[in-house]
Amino acid sequence: MHTTNQIQLLKRLRTLLGEAYVLSEGDLTIYEQDWRKRTRGKALAVVRPANTRQVAEVVKACAQTGVSIVPQGGNTGLVVGSIPDQSGTQVLLSLQRMKTVRTLDADNLTITVEAGCILQNLQQIAAQAGFLFPLSLGAEGSCTIGGNLATNAGGTQVLRYGNARELCLGLEVVTAQGDVMHSLSGLRKDNTGYDLRNLMIGSEGTLGIITAATMKLYPMPAANLTAWAAVPSVTHAVKLLGLARQHLGAGLTGFEMMGQFALSLVDKHFPHLRVPLWQEATYCVLIENSDSESQDHARERFEHLLEVAFGNGCITNAVMAENLAQARNLWHIRESITLAQAEEGLNIKHDISVPISSIPSFVEETDAQLKREIEGVRLVNFGHLGDGNLHYNVQAPEHGDSKAFLRDNEERVNQLVYQSVKRFDGSISAEHGVGSMKVNDLPHFKDPVALKLMQQIKQALDPQGVLNPGRVLR
Ligand code: FAD
Ligand code: MLT
Ligand code: ZN
């Protein structure tokens, strides 16, 4: 049953966007359910604007009626920030129709795209023009550049190219009042006041709606090499990272670590992927080297690194991809851990960072504590070691009721992991964001003054609480 206000708003939205682009009936699961299928919301309506002007009109109409908006890109976020709450009173604003590439400036090494452009499409468009767009993550086939920027996504190339933030030069944003901030200039230098672009990036739809972005492009590397190595321990993996930095310099573009149990899940659920070496080591690492020098030179250097690492015991075995297809397969195995975990059943996800030097002690202490205190825990540890970022996840015990396990243990597990993160001066969200999943934890782990400033910024930019209320900040 809708209120008169809601009926009037729906009518206005239909006039603004057209009947077909305001959905309030039928199956809206793909918009209302989170990627992990753990939470389901209910929207007053799903609106699908075609351009920035329409986004601004929707925001104005909602703000005038006191209705809040949840922006959504590909809905692949992992912290429950992109779906409506259960009240049935929020408007879900999907940017998926806004996917035009506005310009590609080869001399400036930039590309300007609308927010709903799928990340993989952006990578392909850049490649067709002879450039690299380096942001890369497992969800790239469905996540959008707007969502990547709103969450400041990381992924597997951060080591060399930085997070989504570092790849962005300009934004077009619709504010909570329905004004449009045009800042798509693509300048590499611009010190004319506060850095609003960086304020918007990582704000998870709570400060503005990103409608377009100017992103950096890079020359396509001439050489690309990928190796998968078995390492005896986390300490050896960190030592190997140091060696790789020393031997490959800026050519080191990816360094991922995967625990044996994580890989056993990929082997179990996707046996056709043929996971290498997982049975012979507690951890494996995936190293990528891409360079501007020739493939032969790069290969020599890479092989030398592996020889040195064998020599000092950092690695016990390794395979090197012979061609692009093999390299892609190795990456595919790494990126399948999330899906394999989902196949295995319910699990508790973490996305933590600590200084790289502390990773071995963090893992040793937290593993021991969890095993001691929570019976039957299975630890799925993998992630972006080169960035000090681990997905330190906990799978319910193999036998028994996994729902009951989560109900009884999720909070305790989170507390144990987060307290450990705190002891090591880390962060409880390295790359996925806060959303609503970590909103109650944040006050316990964020500096109180920083949190207060965040609240003041939200109040200044969105005093009515129109944009994604209850996410990031309570
Ligand atoms: P959504 O999920 O739709 O939204 C995410 C947040 O951004 C929400 O708060 C939403 O309100 C807001 N938002 C979306 N679009 C806009 C916009 N245009 N303007 C303002 N706010 C907006 N993340 C990593 O960092 N690294 C990884 O390696 C990684 N791997 C992943 C692998 C898998 C299999 C999956 C499912 C997810 C992974 N993620 C990873 C999570 C990651 O946050 C998202 O995949 C991606 O960045 C979100 O993009 P999206 O378009 O799906 O955004
Ligand atoms: C990854 O690195 O694969 C992702 O961030 C997804 C995840 O944490 O499951
Ligand atoms: Zn990740």
Coordinates of C-alpha atoms and ligand atoms in Angstrom, one line a residue:
M1 CA 0.0 0.0 0.0
H2 CA 1.6 3.3 -1.0
T3 CA 1.0 6.7 0.7
T4 CA -0.3 9.6 -1.4
N5 CA 3.2 11.1 -1.4
Q6 CA 4.7 7.9 -2.8
I7 CA 2.0 7.6 -5.4
Q8 CA 2.7 11.2 -6.5
L9 CA 6.4 10.6 -6.6
L10 CA 6.1 7.5 -8.7
K11 CA 3.9 9.4 -11.1
R12 CA 6.5 12.2 -11.4
L13 CA 9.3 9.7 -11.9
R14 CA 7.3 8.0 -14.7
T15 CA 6.8 11.3 -16.4
L16 CA 10.5 12.2 -16.1
L17 CA 12.0 8.8 -17.2
G18 CA 9.2 7.1 -19.1
E19 CA 6.9 4.3 -17.8
A20 CA 9.4 1.5 -18.8
Y21 CA 12.2 2.9 -16.6
V22 CA 10.4 3.1 -13.3
L23 CA 9.9 -0.5 -12.0
S24 CA 7.7 -1.0 -8.9
E25 CA 6.2 -4.4 -9.6
G26 CA 7.3 -7.8 -10.7
D27 CA 10.4 -9.7 -9.8
L28 CA 13.1 -7.1 -8.7
T29 CA 15.4 -9.7 -7.1
I30 CA 18.4 -8.7 -9.2
Y31 CA 18.2 -5.2 -7.8
E32 CA 17.0 -6.0 -4.3
Q33 CA 19.3 -8.9 -3.3
D34 CA 23.0 -8.6 -2.5
W35 CA 25.6 -10.5 -4.4
R36 CA 26.1 -13.1 -1.7
K37 CA 22.4 -13.6 -1.4
R38 CA 22.5 -13.1 2.3
T39 CA 20.3 -9.9 2.4
R40 CA 17.2 -8.9 0.6
G41 CA 15.7 -5.4 0.6
K42 CA 12.5 -3.9 -0.8
A43 CA 12.5 -0.8 -3.0
L44 CA 9.6 1.6 -3.5
A45 CA 10.8 1.6 -7.1
V46 CA 13.8 0.9 -9.3
V47 CA 14.6 3.8 -11.6
R48 CA 16.8 3.5 -14.6
P49 CA 17.8 7.0 -15.9
A50 CA 19.4 7.4 -19.3
N51 CA 21.5 10.4 -18.6
T52 CA 22.9 12.8 -16.1
R53 CA 20.0 15.3 -16.5
Q54 CA 17.6 12.5 -15.6
V55 CA 19.6 11.5 -12.6
A56 CA 19.5 15.1 -11.3
E57 CA 15.8 15.3 -11.9
V58 CA 15.2 12.0 -10.0
V59 CA 17.3 13.3 -7.0
K60 CA 15.4 16.6 -6.9
A61 CA 12.0 14.8 -7.0
C62 CA 13.1 12.4 -4.2
A63 CA 14.6 15.1 -2.1
Q64 CA 11.4 17.2 -2.3
T65 CA 9.3 14.2 -1.1
G66 CA 11.8 13.2 1.6
V67 CA 12.5 9.8 -0.1
S68 CA 16.0 8.4 0.0
I69 CA 18.0 7.0 -2.9
V70 CA 20.3 4.0 -3.1
P71 CA 22.6 4.2 -6.1
Q72 CA 23.5 0.9 -7.8
G73 CA 25.9 -0.1 -10.5
G74 CA 26.5 -3.8 -11.1
N75 CA 25.4 -4.8 -7.6
T76 CA 28.5 -6.9 -7.0
G77 CA 29.5 -5.0 -3.8
L78 CA 30.3 -7.3 -0.9
V79 CA 29.3 -5.1 2.1
V80 CA 25.5 -4.7 1.4
G81 CA 25.7 -1.1 0.3
S82 CA 23.9 -1.2 -3.1
I83 CA 20.5 -2.7 -2.2
P84 CA 17.6 -0.9 -0.6
D85 CA 16.7 -1.5 3.1
Q86 CA 13.6 -3.5 3.9
S87 CA 11.3 -0.5 4.4
G88 CA 9.9 -0.4 0.9
T89 CA 10.3 3.4 1.0
Q90 CA 13.7 3.9 -0.9
V91 CA 14.3 4.5 -4.5
L92 CA 16.9 2.3 -6.1
L93 CA 18.7 4.3 -8.8
S94 CA 20.4 2.0 -11.3
L95 CA 23.1 3.5 -13.5
Q96 CA 23.3 0.6 -15.8
R97 CA 21.7 2.4 -18.8
M98 CA 24.4 5.1 -18.6
K99 CA 27.4 3.3 -20.3
T100 CA 28.5 5.6 -23.1
V101 CA 32.2 6.2 -23.7
R102 CA 32.2 10.0 -24.1
T103 CA 35.8 10.5 -25.3
L104 CA 39.2 8.8 -25.5
D105 CA 42.1 11.3 -25.6
A106 CA 45.2 9.4 -26.7
D107 CA 47.6 12.2 -26.1
N108 CA 46.3 12.9 -22.6
L109 CA 46.1 9.1 -21.9
T110 CA 42.6 9.4 -20.6
I111 CA 39.1 8.0 -21.3
T112 CA 35.9 9.5 -20.2
V113 CA 33.0 7.1 -19.6
E114 CA 29.6 7.1 -18.0
A115 CA 29.3 5.5 -14.6
G116 CA 27.3 2.5 -15.7
C117 CA 30.1 1.3 -18.1
I118 CA 31.0 -2.3 -17.2
L119 CA 34.7 -2.5 -16.1
Q120 CA 35.5 -5.3 -18.6
N121 CA 34.0 -3.2 -21.5
L122 CA 36.2 -0.3 -20.5
Q123 CA 39.3 -2.6 -20.4
Q124 CA 38.4 -3.9 -23.9
I125 CA 37.7 -0.4 -25.4
A126 CA 41.0 0.7 -24.1
A127 CA 42.8 -2.3 -25.5
Q128 CA 41.2 -1.9 -28.9
A129 CA 42.7 1.6 -28.9
G130 CA 46.1 0.2 -28.0
F131 CA 46.0 1.1 -24.3
L132 CA 45.9 -0.6 -20.9
F133 CA 43.2 0.2 -18.4
P134 CA 44.7 -1.7 -15.4
L135 CA 41.9 -1.9 -12.9
S136 CA 41.1 -5.7 -12.7
L137 CA 39.0 -7.7 -10.3
G138 CA 37.0 -10.9 -10.2
A139 CA 33.7 -9.1 -10.8
E140 CA 34.9 -7.2 -13.8
G141 CA 32.3 -8.8 -16.1
S142 CA 29.5 -7.1 -14.2
C143 CA 30.7 -4.3 -11.9
T144 CA 30.6 -0.8 -13.2
I145 CA 33.2 2.0 -13.2
G146 CA 30.8 4.1 -11.0
G147 CA 30.6 1.3 -8.5
N148 CA 34.4 0.8 -8.6
L149 CA 34.9 4.5 -7.8
A150 CA 32.2 4.6 -5.2
T151 CA 33.9 1.8 -3.4
N152 CA 37.5 2.7 -4.4
A153 CA 37.9 -0.8 -5.6
G154 CA 41.3 -2.5 -5.4
G155 CA 41.8 -5.8 -7.2
T156 CA 44.9 -7.5 -8.5
Q157 CA 46.9 -4.7 -10.1
V158 CA 47.1 -2.2 -7.1
L159 CA 50.7 -3.0 -6.5
R160 CA 51.7 -1.2 -9.7
Y161 CA 48.8 1.0 -10.6
G162 CA 47.0 1.8 -7.4
N163 CA 43.3 1.6 -6.3
A164 CA 40.5 3.0 -8.5
R165 CA 41.2 6.3 -6.8
E166 CA 44.7 6.5 -8.3
L167 CA 43.3 5.9 -11.8
C168 CA 40.7 8.7 -11.7
L169 CA 41.4 12.2 -12.9
G170 CA 38.0 13.7 -13.0
L171 CA 34.3 13.1 -12.0
E172 CA 30.9 14.3 -12.9
V173 CA 28.6 14.0 -9.9
V174 CA 25.0 14.7 -9.0
T175 CA 24.8 16.1 -5.5
A176 CA 22.2 15.4 -2.9
Q177 CA 20.4 18.6 -4.0
G178 CA 20.2 17.5 -7.6
D179 CA 23.0 19.8 -8.8
V180 CA 25.6 18.6 -11.3
M181 CA 29.3 19.0 -10.5
H182 CA 31.2 19.0 -13.8
S183 CA 34.8 18.1 -13.1
L184 CA 35.8 15.9 -16.0
S185 CA 38.8 17.9 -17.1
G186 CA 41.4 15.1 -17.0
L187 CA 44.1 17.3 -15.5
R188 CA 47.0 15.8 -13.8
K189 CA 47.7 19.0 -11.9
D190 CA 44.9 21.1 -10.4
N191 CA 45.4 22.7 -6.9
T192 CA 42.4 24.9 -6.9
G193 CA 41.0 24.1 -3.5
Y194 CA 39.5 21.1 -1.7
D195 CA 39.9 17.7 -3.4
L196 CA 36.2 16.9 -4.0
R197 CA 37.0 14.2 -6.4
N198 CA 38.8 12.2 -3.8
L199 CA 36.0 12.9 -1.3
M200 CA 33.5 11.3 -3.6
I201 CA 35.7 8.3 -4.4
G202 CA 35.1 5.7 -1.7
S203 CA 32.0 7.4 -0.3
E204 CA 29.8 4.5 -1.4
G205 CA 27.0 6.6 -2.7
T206 CA 26.5 8.6 0.5
L207 CA 27.8 12.0 -0.7
G208 CA 26.9 12.1 -4.4
I209 CA 26.0 10.0 -7.4
I210 CA 28.8 9.6 -9.8
T211 CA 27.5 9.9 -13.4
A212 CA 30.8 9.9 -15.4
A213 CA 34.5 9.7 -14.8
T214 CA 37.7 10.5 -16.6
M215 CA 40.2 7.6 -16.1
K216 CA 43.9 7.2 -16.8
L217 CA 45.1 4.9 -19.5
Y218 CA 48.6 3.4 -19.8
P219 CA 50.7 2.1 -22.7
M220 CA 50.1 -1.6 -23.3
P221 CA 53.0 -3.5 -21.8
A222 CA 55.1 -5.4 -24.3
A223 CA 55.9 -8.4 -22.1
N224 CA 53.6 -10.3 -19.7
L225 CA 54.7 -13.2 -17.5
T226 CA 52.9 -15.1 -14.9
A227 CA 54.2 -17.7 -12.4
W228 CA 52.5 -19.8 -9.7
A229 CA 54.8 -20.9 -6.9
A230 CA 54.5 -23.1 -3.8
V231 CA 55.9 -21.4 -0.7
P232 CA 56.6 -23.1 2.7
S233 CA 55.0 -20.4 4.8
V234 CA 53.6 -16.8 4.9
T235 CA 56.9 -15.6 6.1
H236 CA 58.5 -17.0 2.9
A237 CA 55.8 -15.4 0.8
V238 CA 56.6 -12.0 2.3
K239 CA 60.3 -12.6 1.7
L240 CA 59.5 -13.6 -1.9
L241 CA 57.6 -10.4 -2.4
G242 CA 60.7 -8.5 -1.3
L243 CA 62.8 -10.4 -3.8
A244 CA 60.3 -9.8 -6.6
R245 CA 60.3 -6.1 -5.9
Q246 CA 64.1 -6.1 -6.0
H247 CA 64.4 -8.1 -9.2
L248 CA 61.4 -6.9 -11.2
G249 CA 61.1 -3.3 -10.0
A250 CA 58.1 -1.5 -11.5
G251 CA 57.5 -4.6 -13.7
L252 CA 55.9 -6.3 -10.7
T253 CA 52.2 -5.8 -11.3
G254 CA 50.6 -8.5 -9.2
F255 CA 51.4 -10.6 -6.1
E256 CA 48.6 -12.7 -4.7
M257 CA 48.8 -15.3 -1.9
M258 CA 46.4 -18.3 -1.6
G259 CA 46.1 -20.7 1.3
Q260 CA 45.9 -24.4 0.8
F261 CA 42.3 -24.7 2.1
A262 CA 41.1 -21.9 -0.3
L263 CA 42.7 -23.7 -3.2
S264 CA 41.3 -27.1 -2.1
L265 CA 37.8 -25.5 -2.5
V266 CA 38.5 -24.5 -6.0
D267 CA 39.8 -27.9 -6.8
K268 CA 36.7 -29.5 -5.2
H269 CA 34.1 -27.3 -6.9
F270 CA 35.8 -26.5 -10.2
P271 CA 38.1 -29.6 -10.9
H272 CA 38.4 -28.7 -14.6
L273 CA 40.5 -25.7 -13.6
R274 CA 43.4 -28.0 -12.5
V275 CA 44.8 -26.0 -9.6
P276 CA 48.6 -26.5 -9.7
L277 CA 50.8 -27.4 -6.7
W278 CA 48.1 -26.9 -4.0
Q279 CA 48.6 -30.3 -2.4
E280 CA 52.3 -29.8 -1.8
A281 CA 52.3 -26.5 0.1
T282 CA 50.4 -24.6 2.8
Y283 CA 50.4 -21.5 0.6
C284 CA 50.8 -20.7 -3.1
V285 CA 51.5 -17.3 -4.7
L286 CA 50.7 -15.9 -8.1
I287 CA 53.2 -13.4 -9.4
E288 CA 52.7 -11.2 -12.5
N289 CA 55.4 -9.3 -14.3
S290 CA 54.5 -7.0 -17.1
D291 CA 57.1 -4.8 -18.7
S292 CA 57.9 -2.4 -21.6
E293 CA 61.0 -4.4 -22.5
S294 CA 60.9 -7.5 -24.8
Q295 CA 59.3 -10.7 -23.7
D296 CA 62.6 -12.5 -23.9
H297 CA 64.4 -10.0 -21.7
A298 CA 61.5 -10.0 -19.2
R299 CA 61.5 -13.8 -19.2
E300 CA 65.2 -14.0 -18.4
R301 CA 64.8 -11.6 -15.5
F302 CA 61.7 -13.5 -14.2
E303 CA 63.4 -16.9 -14.4
H304 CA 66.4 -15.4 -12.6
L305 CA 64.0 -14.3 -9.8
L306 CA 62.6 -17.8 -9.5
E307 CA 66.1 -19.3 -9.4
V308 CA 67.2 -17.1 -6.6
A309 CA 63.9 -17.8 -4.7
F310 CA 64.5 -21.6 -5.1
G311 CA 68.1 -21.1 -4.0
N312 CA 67.2 -19.5 -0.7
G313 CA 64.2 -21.7 0.1
C314 CA 61.5 -19.1 -0.5
I315 CA 59.8 -21.4 -3.0
T316 CA 59.7 -25.1 -3.2
N317 CA 58.2 -25.5 -6.7
A318 CA 56.8 -23.3 -9.4
V319 CA 55.1 -23.3 -12.8
M320 CA 55.4 -20.5 -15.3
A321 CA 52.6 -19.8 -17.9
E322 CA 53.9 -20.5 -21.4
N323 CA 51.3 -18.3 -23.1
L324 CA 48.5 -15.9 -22.5
A325 CA 45.9 -18.6 -22.2
Q326 CA 47.8 -20.4 -19.5
A327 CA 48.3 -17.1 -17.7
R328 CA 44.6 -16.4 -17.9
N329 CA 43.8 -19.8 -16.5
L330 CA 46.1 -19.2 -13.5
W331 CA 44.3 -15.9 -12.8
H332 CA 41.0 -17.6 -13.3
I333 CA 41.9 -20.1 -10.6
R334 CA 42.8 -17.3 -8.2
E335 CA 39.6 -15.4 -9.0
S336 CA 37.4 -18.5 -8.5
I337 CA 38.1 -18.7 -4.8
T338 CA 35.2 -16.5 -4.0
L339 CA 32.8 -18.6 -6.1
A340 CA 34.2 -21.8 -4.7
Q341 CA 33.6 -20.5 -1.2
A342 CA 30.0 -19.7 -2.1
E343 CA 29.6 -23.2 -3.5
E344 CA 30.9 -24.7 -0.3
G345 CA 28.3 -22.9 1.7
L346 CA 27.8 -20.1 4.2
N347 CA 30.9 -18.3 5.3
I348 CA 32.1 -15.2 7.1
K349 CA 34.0 -12.7 4.9
H350 CA 36.8 -10.3 5.9
D351 CA 38.7 -7.8 3.9
I352 CA 41.5 -6.7 6.2
S353 CA 44.8 -4.9 5.8
V354 CA 47.8 -4.7 8.0
P355 CA 51.4 -3.6 7.2
I356 CA 52.9 -6.2 4.9
S357 CA 55.7 -6.8 7.5
S358 CA 53.1 -7.8 10.0
I359 CA 51.2 -10.3 7.8
P360 CA 53.1 -13.4 9.0
S361 CA 52.5 -12.6 12.7
F362 CA 48.9 -11.6 12.1
V363 CA 48.1 -14.8 10.3
E364 CA 49.9 -17.0 12.9
E365 CA 48.3 -15.4 15.9
T366 CA 44.8 -15.0 14.4
D367 CA 44.8 -18.6 13.0
A368 CA 45.8 -20.0 16.4
Q369 CA 43.2 -17.9 18.3
L370 CA 40.3 -18.8 16.0
K371 CA 41.2 -22.5 16.1
R372 CA 41.4 -22.4 19.8
E373 CA 38.2 -20.6 20.5
I374 CA 35.8 -21.7 17.7
E375 CA 35.4 -25.3 17.2
G376 CA 35.6 -26.7 13.7
V377 CA 36.5 -23.4 11.9
R378 CA 37.9 -23.7 8.4
L379 CA 40.1 -20.8 7.4
V380 CA 40.0 -19.5 3.8
N381 CA 42.9 -17.2 3.6
F382 CA 43.8 -15.5 0.3
G383 CA 44.4 -12.1 -1.1
H384 CA 46.5 -9.3 -2.3
L385 CA 49.6 -9.9 -0.3
G386 CA 51.5 -7.2 -2.3
D387 CA 49.0 -4.6 -0.8
G388 CA 49.0 -6.1 2.7
N389 CA 45.3 -7.0 2.1
L390 CA 44.0 -10.4 3.0
H391 CA 40.5 -11.9 2.6
Y392 CA 40.8 -13.7 5.8
N393 CA 37.5 -15.7 5.7
V394 CA 36.0 -18.3 7.9
Q395 CA 34.0 -21.2 6.5
A396 CA 31.5 -23.0 8.7
P397 CA 32.6 -26.5 9.8
E398 CA 32.3 -29.2 7.1
H399 CA 29.5 -31.2 8.8
G400 CA 26.7 -29.7 10.7
D401 CA 24.3 -26.8 10.4
S402 CA 26.2 -23.9 8.8
K403 CA 23.3 -21.5 9.4
A404 CA 23.4 -22.3 13.1
F405 CA 27.2 -21.9 13.1
L406 CA 26.9 -18.4 11.6
R407 CA 24.1 -17.4 14.0
D408 CA 26.1 -18.5 17.0
N409 CA 29.6 -17.5 15.9
E410 CA 29.6 -14.7 13.3
E411 CA 29.8 -11.9 15.8
R412 CA 32.5 -13.5 17.9
V413 CA 34.6 -14.4 14.8
N414 CA 34.4 -10.8 13.6
Q415 CA 35.4 -9.5 17.0
L416 CA 38.4 -11.9 17.2
V417 CA 39.6 -11.0 13.7
Y418 CA 39.0 -7.2 14.1
Q419 CA 40.7 -7.1 17.5
S420 CA 43.7 -8.8 15.9
V421 CA 43.6 -6.3 13.0
K422 CA 43.6 -3.5 15.6
R423 CA 46.6 -4.9 17.5
F424 CA 48.5 -4.9 14.2
D425 CA 47.4 -1.3 13.3
G426 CA 45.3 -2.5 10.4
S427 CA 42.0 -1.7 8.7
I428 CA 38.8 -3.7 8.9
S429 CA 38.0 -2.8 5.3
A430 CA 40.9 -2.7 2.9
E431 CA 39.0 -2.5 -0.4
H432 CA 35.3 -3.6 -0.2
G433 CA 34.1 -0.6 1.8
V434 CA 31.8 -0.3 4.8
G435 CA 28.3 -0.5 3.4
S436 CA 25.8 -1.6 6.0
M437 CA 27.7 -4.7 6.9
K438 CA 30.5 -3.0 8.8
V439 CA 28.6 0.2 9.8
N440 CA 28.3 -0.9 13.4
D441 CA 31.9 -2.0 13.7
L442 CA 33.4 1.2 12.2
P443 CA 33.0 3.3 15.4
H444 CA 35.1 0.8 17.3
F445 CA 37.9 0.7 14.9
K446 CA 38.1 4.2 13.3
D447 CA 39.8 7.1 14.9
P448 CA 37.0 9.1 16.7
V449 CA 38.1 12.4 15.4
A450 CA 38.2 11.1 11.8
L451 CA 34.7 9.6 12.3
K452 CA 33.4 12.9 13.6
L453 CA 34.8 14.7 10.6
M454 CA 33.2 12.2 8.3
Q455 CA 29.8 12.8 10.0
Q456 CA 30.2 16.6 9.6
I457 CA 31.0 16.1 5.9
K458 CA 27.9 14.0 5.4
Q459 CA 25.8 16.6 7.3
A460 CA 27.3 19.4 5.1
L461 CA 26.8 17.7 1.8
D462 CA 23.6 15.8 2.4
P463 CA 21.8 17.3 5.4
Q464 CA 18.5 15.7 4.5
G465 CA 20.1 12.2 4.4
V466 CA 18.8 11.6 0.8
L467 CA 21.8 9.5 -0.4
N468 CA 22.3 6.0 0.8
P469 CA 21.4 6.6 4.5
G470 CA 22.7 4.1 7.0
R471 CA 25.6 3.1 4.9
V472 CA 29.2 3.9 6.0
L473 CA 27.8 6.0 8.8
R474 CA 25.0 5.2 11.2
Ligands
FAD1 P1 27.6 -1.8 -6.6 O1 27.7 -3.1 -5.9 O2 26.3 -1.6 -7.4 O3 27.7 -0.7 -5.5 C1 28.7 -0.6 -4.6 C2 28.5 0.7 -3.7 O4 28.8 1.8 -4.6 C3 27.2 0.9 -3.1 O5 27.3 1.5 -1.9 C4 26.5 1.8 -4.1 O6 25.4 2.6 -3.5 C5 27.6 2.6 -4.6 N1 27.5 3.0 -6.0 C6 27.4 2.2 -7.1 N2 27.4 3.0 -8.2 C7 27.5 4.3 -7.8 C8 27.5 5.5 -8.5 N3 27.5 5.6 -9.8 N4 27.6 6.7 -7.8 C9 27.6 6.6 -6.4 N5 27.6 5.5 -5.7 C10 27.5 4.3 -6.4 N6 36.4 -5.4 -4.8 C11 37.7 -5.0 -4.7 O7 38.0 -3.9 -4.3 N7 38.7 -5.9 -5.2 C12 38.4 -7.1 -5.7 O8 39.4 -7.8 -6.0 C13 37.1 -7.5 -5.7 N8 36.8 -8.7 -6.3 C14 35.5 -9.1 -6.3 C15 35.2 -10.3 -6.8 C16 33.8 -10.8 -6.9 C17 33.5 -12.1 -7.4 C18 32.8 -9.9 -6.4 C19 31.4 -10.3 -6.5 C20 33.1 -8.7 -5.9 C21 34.4 -8.2 -5.8 N9 34.8 -7.0 -5.3 C22 36.1 -6.6 -5.3 C23 33.8 -6.1 -4.7 C24 33.7 -4.7 -5.4 O9 33.3 -3.7 -4.5 C25 32.8 -4.6 -6.5 O10 32.9 -5.7 -7.3 C26 32.8 -3.3 -7.4 O11 33.8 -2.3 -7.1 C27 31.5 -2.7 -7.2 O12 31.0 -2.2 -8.4 P2 29.4 -2.3 -8.7 O13 29.2 -1.5 -10.0 O14 29.0 -3.7 -8.7 O15 28.8 -1.5 -7.5
MLT2 C1 39.0 -11.0 -4.3 O1 40.1 -10.5 -4.1 O2 38.9 -12.1 -4.9 C2 37.8 -10.3 -3.9 O3 38.0 -9.1 -3.2 C3 36.6 -11.0 -3.6 C4 36.5 -11.6 -2.2 O4 37.0 -11.1 -1.2 O5 35.8 -12.7 -2.1
ZN3 ZN 40.1 -8.7 -3.1

